[in-house]
Amino acid sequence: MTTKNLKLAGISITAALAVASCAESSGDLIGLENALPDYTNVKVLNKVNIAEVGAAAYDVNYMYNAGKLNSVSTSNNSVSYSVEYSGTQISRIVKTDLQGAQPQVITSVLSYSGNVLSQITGTITDAGTVTGTFRSDLIYSGAKPTQIKTTIYLPGSTVEAGKLTSDLEYTGNNLSKWIYTAEVTAGPVIVSPIQFTANFSNYDVNMNPYRTLPLSYTIATANFDIDGAGPTGFSSNNYQTVTIQTGGASQSENMTHIYDAAGYPTKTQSASAIWNFEYQNL
């Protein structure tokens, strides 16, 4: 999970895409296949209640059908995801964002090389009009994804409108650094690259709730969900310290976790937010 600090970094994906519209891979994921995990008798994330300081609490609900994650929704109706499959692999994810003046829909089509997610392509639609297309290229180092680069194009052309890039570093099976860069390179307003760096440390030895979600879902949504879990679902365990750097500013937060008898976090708390987790067995 990320913290409210990422929002304080001043990066708005919706705003970046709105400005833009006006205007090779190998390996496996940390030892897990992108094919649907075997969820039989395995605890998976079902609901997260998020209460940020100064904001109304809301739920994020993860719904399953026939052992597959098939939708994600929020109780405040701010955003939702529908998840489609080809066999056991996620083939399409549709994100509907209602937080702006007009609904924005991001449709992602996932392509695989065997069981490895190799590329994501899609469209961005604002108020029913296609305002851009995109392609996400993935780079792996051994078993770990080290870069997710989403290139956005002006509608109906090959002119680049901008890029969203996550560069990822690890210590063992946990994410240690996430460098996120958003840039707008076409349109009436050209925006210099905006970047933040999140450093994660002091991990526990217990299961990360977001690691129970399909890895292909985490990859496909990472660059468009930096206010949510982002790529932190790649970590096996739960970080207890995060430091966010953007521009010349730096801010750190410590996280405390409460666990159930099986070692899954049921509550995580920082100075700026509280997360309460619920699970189900499939």
GROMACS .gro file of C-alpha atoms in nm:
model
  282
    1MET     CA    1   0.000   0.000   0.000
    2THR     CA    2   0.108   0.359  -0.045
    3THR     CA    3   0.042   0.649   0.188
    4LYS     CA    4  -0.119   0.990   0.172
    5ASN     CA    5   0.233   1.123   0.113
    6LEU     CA    6   0.208   1.019  -0.253
    7LYS     CA    7  -0.087   1.254  -0.297
    8LEU     CA    8   0.113   1.528  -0.130
    9ALA     CA    9   0.377   1.481  -0.399
   10GLY     CA   10   0.146   1.684  -0.624
   11ILE     CA   11   0.120   1.432  -0.908
   12SER     CA   12  -0.223   1.383  -1.062
   13ILE     CA   13  -0.248   1.111  -1.324
   14THR     CA   14  -0.588   1.233  -1.439
   15ALA     CA   15  -0.456   1.586  -1.482
   16ALA     CA   16  -0.148   1.465  -1.670
   17LEU     CA   17  -0.359   1.258  -1.909
   18ALA     CA   18  -0.602   1.545  -1.960
   19VAL     CA   19  -0.320   1.779  -2.059
   20ALA     CA   20  -0.172   1.513  -2.285
   21SER     CA   21  -0.501   1.451  -2.460
   22CYS     CA   22  -0.532   1.818  -2.538
   23ALA     CA   23  -0.224   1.803  -2.677
   24GLU     CA   24   1.100  -0.627  -2.458
   25SER     CA   25   1.054  -0.860  -2.177
   26SER     CA   26   1.146  -1.193  -2.017
   27GLY     CA   27   1.134  -1.366  -1.684
   28ASP     CA   28   0.872  -1.431  -1.418
   29LEU     CA   29   0.737  -1.218  -1.135
   30ILE     CA   30   0.925  -1.291  -0.814
   31GLY     CA   31   0.876  -1.660  -0.864
   32LEU     CA   32   0.504  -1.635  -0.940
   33GLU     CA   33   0.336  -1.676  -1.279
   34ASN     CA   34   0.106  -1.412  -1.422
   35ALA     CA   35  -0.150  -1.686  -1.468
   36LEU     CA   36  -0.413  -1.686  -1.197
   37PRO     CA   37  -0.265  -1.821  -0.874
   38ASP     CA   38  -0.413  -2.134  -0.721
   39TYR     CA   39  -0.648  -1.970  -0.473
   40THR     CA   40  -0.781  -2.298  -0.328
   41ASN     CA   41  -0.790  -2.263   0.051
   42VAL     CA   42  -0.581  -1.948   0.022
   43LYS     CA   43  -0.677  -1.624   0.194
   44VAL     CA   44  -0.719  -1.331  -0.045
   45LEU     CA   45  -0.788  -0.962   0.005
   46ASN     CA   46  -1.161  -0.888   0.014
   47LYS     CA   47  -1.199  -0.534   0.151
   48VAL     CA   48  -0.986  -0.242   0.266
   49ASN     CA   49  -1.132   0.044   0.468
   50ILE     CA   50  -0.915   0.353   0.423
   51ALA     CA   51  -0.942   0.648   0.662
   52GLU     CA   52  -0.712   0.938   0.578
   53VAL     CA   53  -0.672   1.238   0.806
   54GLY     CA   54  -0.907   1.514   0.692
   55ALA     CA   55  -1.106   1.294   0.455
   56ALA     CA   56  -1.411   1.068   0.479
   57ALA     CA   57  -1.334   0.698   0.518
   58TYR     CA   58  -1.422   0.466   0.230
   59ASP     CA   59  -1.401   0.099   0.135
   60VAL     CA   60  -1.223  -0.068  -0.155
   61ASN     CA   61  -1.400  -0.395  -0.233
   62TYR     CA   62  -1.239  -0.685  -0.424
   63MET     CA   63  -1.498  -0.921  -0.571
   64TYR     CA   64  -1.434  -1.275  -0.697
   65ASN     CA   65  -1.626  -1.512  -0.919
   66ALA     CA   66  -1.536  -1.877  -0.971
   67GLY     CA   67  -1.202  -1.823  -0.800
   68LYS     CA   68  -1.106  -1.518  -1.008
   69LEU     CA   69  -1.085  -1.150  -0.921
   70ASN     CA   70  -1.351  -0.996  -1.145
   71SER     CA   71  -1.417  -0.646  -1.010
   72VAL     CA   72  -1.288  -0.378  -0.777
   73SER     CA   73  -1.509  -0.097  -0.651
   74THR     CA   74  -1.509   0.183  -0.394
   75SER     CA   75  -1.790   0.266  -0.153
   76ASN     CA   76  -1.767   0.636  -0.246
   77ASN     CA   77  -1.812   0.547  -0.616
   78SER     CA   78  -1.489   0.729  -0.706
   79VAL     CA   79  -1.337   0.449  -0.913
   80SER     CA   80  -1.408   0.094  -1.026
   81TYR     CA   81  -1.235  -0.184  -1.219
   82SER     CA   82  -1.379  -0.472  -1.419
   83VAL     CA   83  -1.149  -0.767  -1.488
   84GLU     CA   84  -1.192  -1.010  -1.777
   85TYR     CA   85  -1.012  -1.337  -1.852
   86SER     CA   86  -0.901  -1.563  -2.132
   87GLY     CA   87  -0.878  -1.897  -1.959
   88THR     CA   88  -0.690  -1.831  -1.636
   89GLN     CA   89  -0.507  -1.518  -1.756
   90ILE     CA   90  -0.638  -1.165  -1.719
   91SER     CA   91  -0.701  -1.036  -2.071
   92ARG     CA   92  -0.872  -0.699  -2.016
   93ILE     CA   93  -0.909  -0.446  -1.734
   94VAL     CA   94  -1.145  -0.148  -1.755
   95LYS     CA   95  -1.095   0.131  -1.503
   96THR     CA   96  -1.371   0.391  -1.463
   97ASP     CA   97  -1.265   0.705  -1.275
   98LEU     CA   98  -1.545   0.939  -1.165
   99GLN     CA   99  -1.332   1.181  -0.963
  100GLY     CA  100  -1.300   1.445  -1.236
  101ALA     CA  101  -1.561   1.668  -1.394
  102GLN     CA  102  -1.626   1.398  -1.655
  103PRO     CA  103  -1.583   1.020  -1.625
  104GLN     CA  104  -1.253   0.884  -1.753
  105VAL     CA  105  -1.230   0.522  -1.873
  106ILE     CA  106  -0.895   0.347  -1.915
  107THR     CA  107  -0.918   0.017  -2.101
  108SER     CA  108  -0.612  -0.211  -2.082
  109VAL     CA  109  -0.558  -0.518  -2.303
  110LEU     CA  110  -0.296  -0.758  -2.165
  111SER     CA  111  -0.065  -0.968  -2.387
  112TYR     CA  112   0.145  -1.262  -2.269
  113SER     CA  113   0.447  -1.462  -2.372
  114GLY     CA  114   0.355  -1.797  -2.223
  115ASN     CA  115   0.262  -1.716  -1.864
  116VAL     CA  116   0.458  -1.391  -1.854
  117LEU     CA  117   0.282  -1.059  -1.905
  118SER     CA  118   0.476  -0.899  -2.190
  119GLN     CA  119   0.287  -0.585  -2.297
  120ILE     CA  120  -0.026  -0.381  -2.226
  121THR     CA  121  -0.209  -0.165  -2.479
  122GLY     CA  122  -0.522   0.039  -2.446
  123THR     CA  123  -0.731   0.352  -2.479
  124ILE     CA  124  -0.814   0.651  -2.262
  125THR     CA  125  -1.166   0.788  -2.294
  126ASP     CA  126  -1.290   1.113  -2.141
  127ALA     CA  127  -1.663   1.190  -2.137
  128GLY     CA  128  -1.717   0.922  -2.402
  129THR     CA  129  -1.449   1.049  -2.643
  130VAL     CA  130  -1.118   0.871  -2.702
  131THR     CA  131  -0.849   1.119  -2.600
  132GLY     CA  132  -0.548   0.895  -2.625
  133THR     CA  133  -0.405   0.548  -2.666
  134PHE     CA  134  -0.119   0.391  -2.474
  135ARG     CA  135   0.132   0.108  -2.466
  136SER     CA  136   0.301  -0.022  -2.152
  137ASP     CA  137   0.637  -0.194  -2.202
  138LEU     CA  138   0.779  -0.413  -1.927
  139ILE     CA  139   1.138  -0.485  -1.835
  140TYR     CA  140   1.236  -0.767  -1.601
  141SER     CA  141   1.562  -0.844  -1.427
  142GLY     CA  142   1.565  -1.213  -1.357
  143ALA     CA  143   1.241  -1.277  -1.174
  144LYS     CA  144   1.150  -0.917  -1.094
  145PRO     CA  145   0.986  -0.634  -1.293
  146THR     CA  146   1.222  -0.336  -1.289
  147GLN     CA  147   1.040  -0.095  -1.519
  148ILE     CA  148   0.683  -0.030  -1.631
  149LYS     CA  149   0.685   0.241  -1.900
  150THR     CA  150   0.351   0.363  -2.031
  151THR     CA  151   0.374   0.573  -2.348
  152ILE     CA  152   0.064   0.778  -2.427
  153TYR     CA  153  -0.020   0.877  -2.786
  154LEU     CA  154  -0.251   1.141  -2.927
  155PRO     CA  155  -0.572   0.981  -3.055
  156GLY     CA  156  -0.549   0.829  -3.402
  157SER     CA  157  -0.177   0.895  -3.437
  158THR     CA  158   0.169   0.776  -3.337
  159VAL     CA  159   0.261   1.116  -3.189
  160GLU     CA  160   0.375   1.072  -2.830
  161ALA     CA  161   0.178   1.280  -2.583
  162GLY     CA  162   0.357   1.175  -2.267
  163LYS     CA  163   0.498   0.896  -2.053
  164LEU     CA  164   0.429   0.744  -1.712
  165THR     CA  165   0.725   0.542  -1.587
  166SER     CA  166   0.779   0.331  -1.276
  167ASP     CA  167   1.141   0.230  -1.214
  168LEU     CA  168   1.161  -0.039  -0.946
  169GLU     CA  169   1.440  -0.166  -0.723
  170TYR     CA  170   1.429  -0.453  -0.474
  171THR     CA  171   1.595  -0.590  -0.166
  172GLY     CA  172   1.525  -0.961  -0.171
  173ASN     CA  173   1.157  -1.011  -0.253
  174ASN     CA  174   1.052  -0.665  -0.138
  175LEU     CA  175   1.036  -0.333  -0.318
  176SER     CA  176   1.302  -0.096  -0.184
  177LYS     CA  177   1.270   0.198  -0.426
  178TRP     CA  178   1.000   0.322  -0.661
  179ILE     CA  179   1.088   0.614  -0.890
  180TYR     CA  180   0.779   0.746  -1.066
  181THR     CA  181   0.804   0.995  -1.353
  182ALA     CA  182   0.516   1.166  -1.534
  183GLU     CA  183   0.582   1.383  -1.837
  184VAL     CA  184   0.369   1.556  -2.101
  185THR     CA  185   0.547   1.608  -2.434
  186ALA     CA  186   0.266   1.714  -2.671
  187GLY     CA  187  -0.033   1.944  -2.665
  188PRO     CA  188  -0.091   2.313  -2.609
  189VAL     CA  189   0.096   2.296  -2.277
  190ILE     CA  190   0.426   2.108  -2.243
  191VAL     CA  191   0.495   2.000  -1.885
  192SER     CA  192   0.844   1.926  -1.758
  193PRO     CA  193   0.885   1.579  -1.606
  194ILE     CA  194   0.740   1.546  -1.255
  195GLN     CA  195   0.906   1.285  -1.038
  196PHE     CA  196   0.885   1.137  -0.693
  197THR     CA  197   1.094   0.868  -0.527
  198ALA     CA  198   0.953   0.638  -0.261
  199ASN     CA  199   1.201   0.442  -0.048
  200PHE     CA  200   1.058   0.145   0.145
  201SER     CA  201   1.239  -0.022   0.434
  202ASN     CA  202   1.209  -0.205   0.765
  203TYR     CA  203   0.990  -0.483   0.627
  204ASP     CA  204   0.815  -0.735   0.851
  205VAL     CA  205   0.802  -1.109   0.774
  206ASN     CA  206   0.424  -1.133   0.717
  207MET     CA  207   0.209  -1.151   0.403
  208ASN     CA  208   0.145  -0.826   0.215
  209PRO     CA  209  -0.236  -0.807   0.158
  210TYR     CA  210  -0.191  -0.672  -0.196
  211ARG     CA  211   0.038  -0.964  -0.283
  212THR     CA  212  -0.271  -1.187  -0.269
  213LEU     CA  213  -0.407  -1.015  -0.583
  214PRO     CA  214  -0.313  -1.143  -0.931
  215LEU     CA  215   0.030  -1.006  -1.027
  216SER     CA  216  -0.084  -0.917  -1.378
  217TYR     CA  217  -0.356  -0.695  -1.227
  218THR     CA  218  -0.094  -0.517  -1.015
  219ILE     CA  219   0.133  -0.458  -1.314
  220ALA     CA  220  -0.146  -0.336  -1.542
  221THR     CA  221  -0.282  -0.086  -1.290
  222ALA     CA  222   0.044   0.029  -1.129
  223ASN     CA  223   0.106   0.345  -1.334
  224PHE     CA  224  -0.260   0.450  -1.321
  225ASP     CA  225  -0.310   0.385  -0.950
  226ILE     CA  226  -0.034   0.569  -0.767
  227ASP     CA  227  -0.280   0.702  -0.508
  228GLY     CA  228  -0.373   0.343  -0.426
  229ALA     CA  229  -0.156   0.036  -0.398
  230GLY     CA  230   0.057   0.114  -0.702
  231PRO     CA  231   0.339  -0.139  -0.751
  232THR     CA  232   0.377  -0.207  -0.377
  233GLY     CA  233   0.188  -0.532  -0.436
  234PHE     CA  234   0.511  -0.675  -0.580
  235SER     CA  235   0.650  -0.702  -0.225
  236SER     CA  236   0.607  -1.025  -0.033
  237ASN     CA  237   0.598  -0.848   0.304
  238ASN     CA  238   0.486  -0.519   0.461
  239TYR     CA  239   0.708  -0.213   0.484
  240GLN     CA  240   0.719  -0.023   0.812
  241THR     CA  241   0.899   0.291   0.692
  242VAL     CA  242   0.847   0.492   0.373
  243THR     CA  243   1.024   0.811   0.265
  244ILE     CA  244   0.883   1.019  -0.019
  245GLN     CA  245   1.109   1.262  -0.203
  246THR     CA  246   0.979   1.510  -0.459
  247GLY     CA  247   1.157   1.822  -0.573
  248GLY     CA  248   1.361   1.940  -0.277
  249ALA     CA  249   1.118   1.806  -0.018
  250SER     CA  250   1.139   1.479   0.174
  251GLN     CA  251   0.890   1.329   0.418
  252SER     CA  252   0.896   0.999   0.608
  253GLU     CA  253   0.626   0.797   0.775
  254ASN     CA  254   0.632   0.491   0.995
  255MET     CA  255   0.369   0.219   0.966
  256THR     CA  256   0.247  -0.010   1.244
  257HIS     CA  257   0.072  -0.339   1.165
  258ILE     CA  258  -0.168  -0.560   1.360
  259TYR     CA  259  -0.197  -0.921   1.240
  260ASP     CA  260  -0.445  -1.208   1.264
  261ALA     CA  261  -0.352  -1.556   1.384
  262ALA     CA  262  -0.229  -1.649   1.035
  263GLY     CA  263   0.001  -1.345   1.017
  264TYR     CA  264  -0.207  -1.139   0.772
  265PRO     CA  265  -0.235  -0.767   0.856
  266THR     CA  266  -0.580  -0.666   0.978
  267LYS     CA  267  -0.488  -0.305   1.053
  268THR     CA  268  -0.211  -0.073   0.936
  269GLN     CA  269  -0.170   0.274   1.077
  270SER     CA  270   0.050   0.576   1.001
  271ALA     CA  271   0.032   0.938   1.111
  272SER     CA  272  -0.182   1.023   0.808
  273ALA     CA  273  -0.406   0.720   0.751
  274ILE     CA  274  -0.548   0.392   0.883
  275TRP     CA  275  -0.613   0.081   0.670
  276ASN     CA  276  -0.836  -0.202   0.794
  277PHE     CA  277  -0.812  -0.525   0.592
  278GLU     CA  278  -1.063  -0.806   0.549
  279TYR     CA  279  -1.001  -1.137   0.370
  280GLN     CA  280  -1.186  -1.434   0.230
  281ASN     CA  281  -1.091  -1.789   0.137
  282LEU     CA  282  -1.142  -1.911  -0.218
   0.00000   0.00000   0.00000
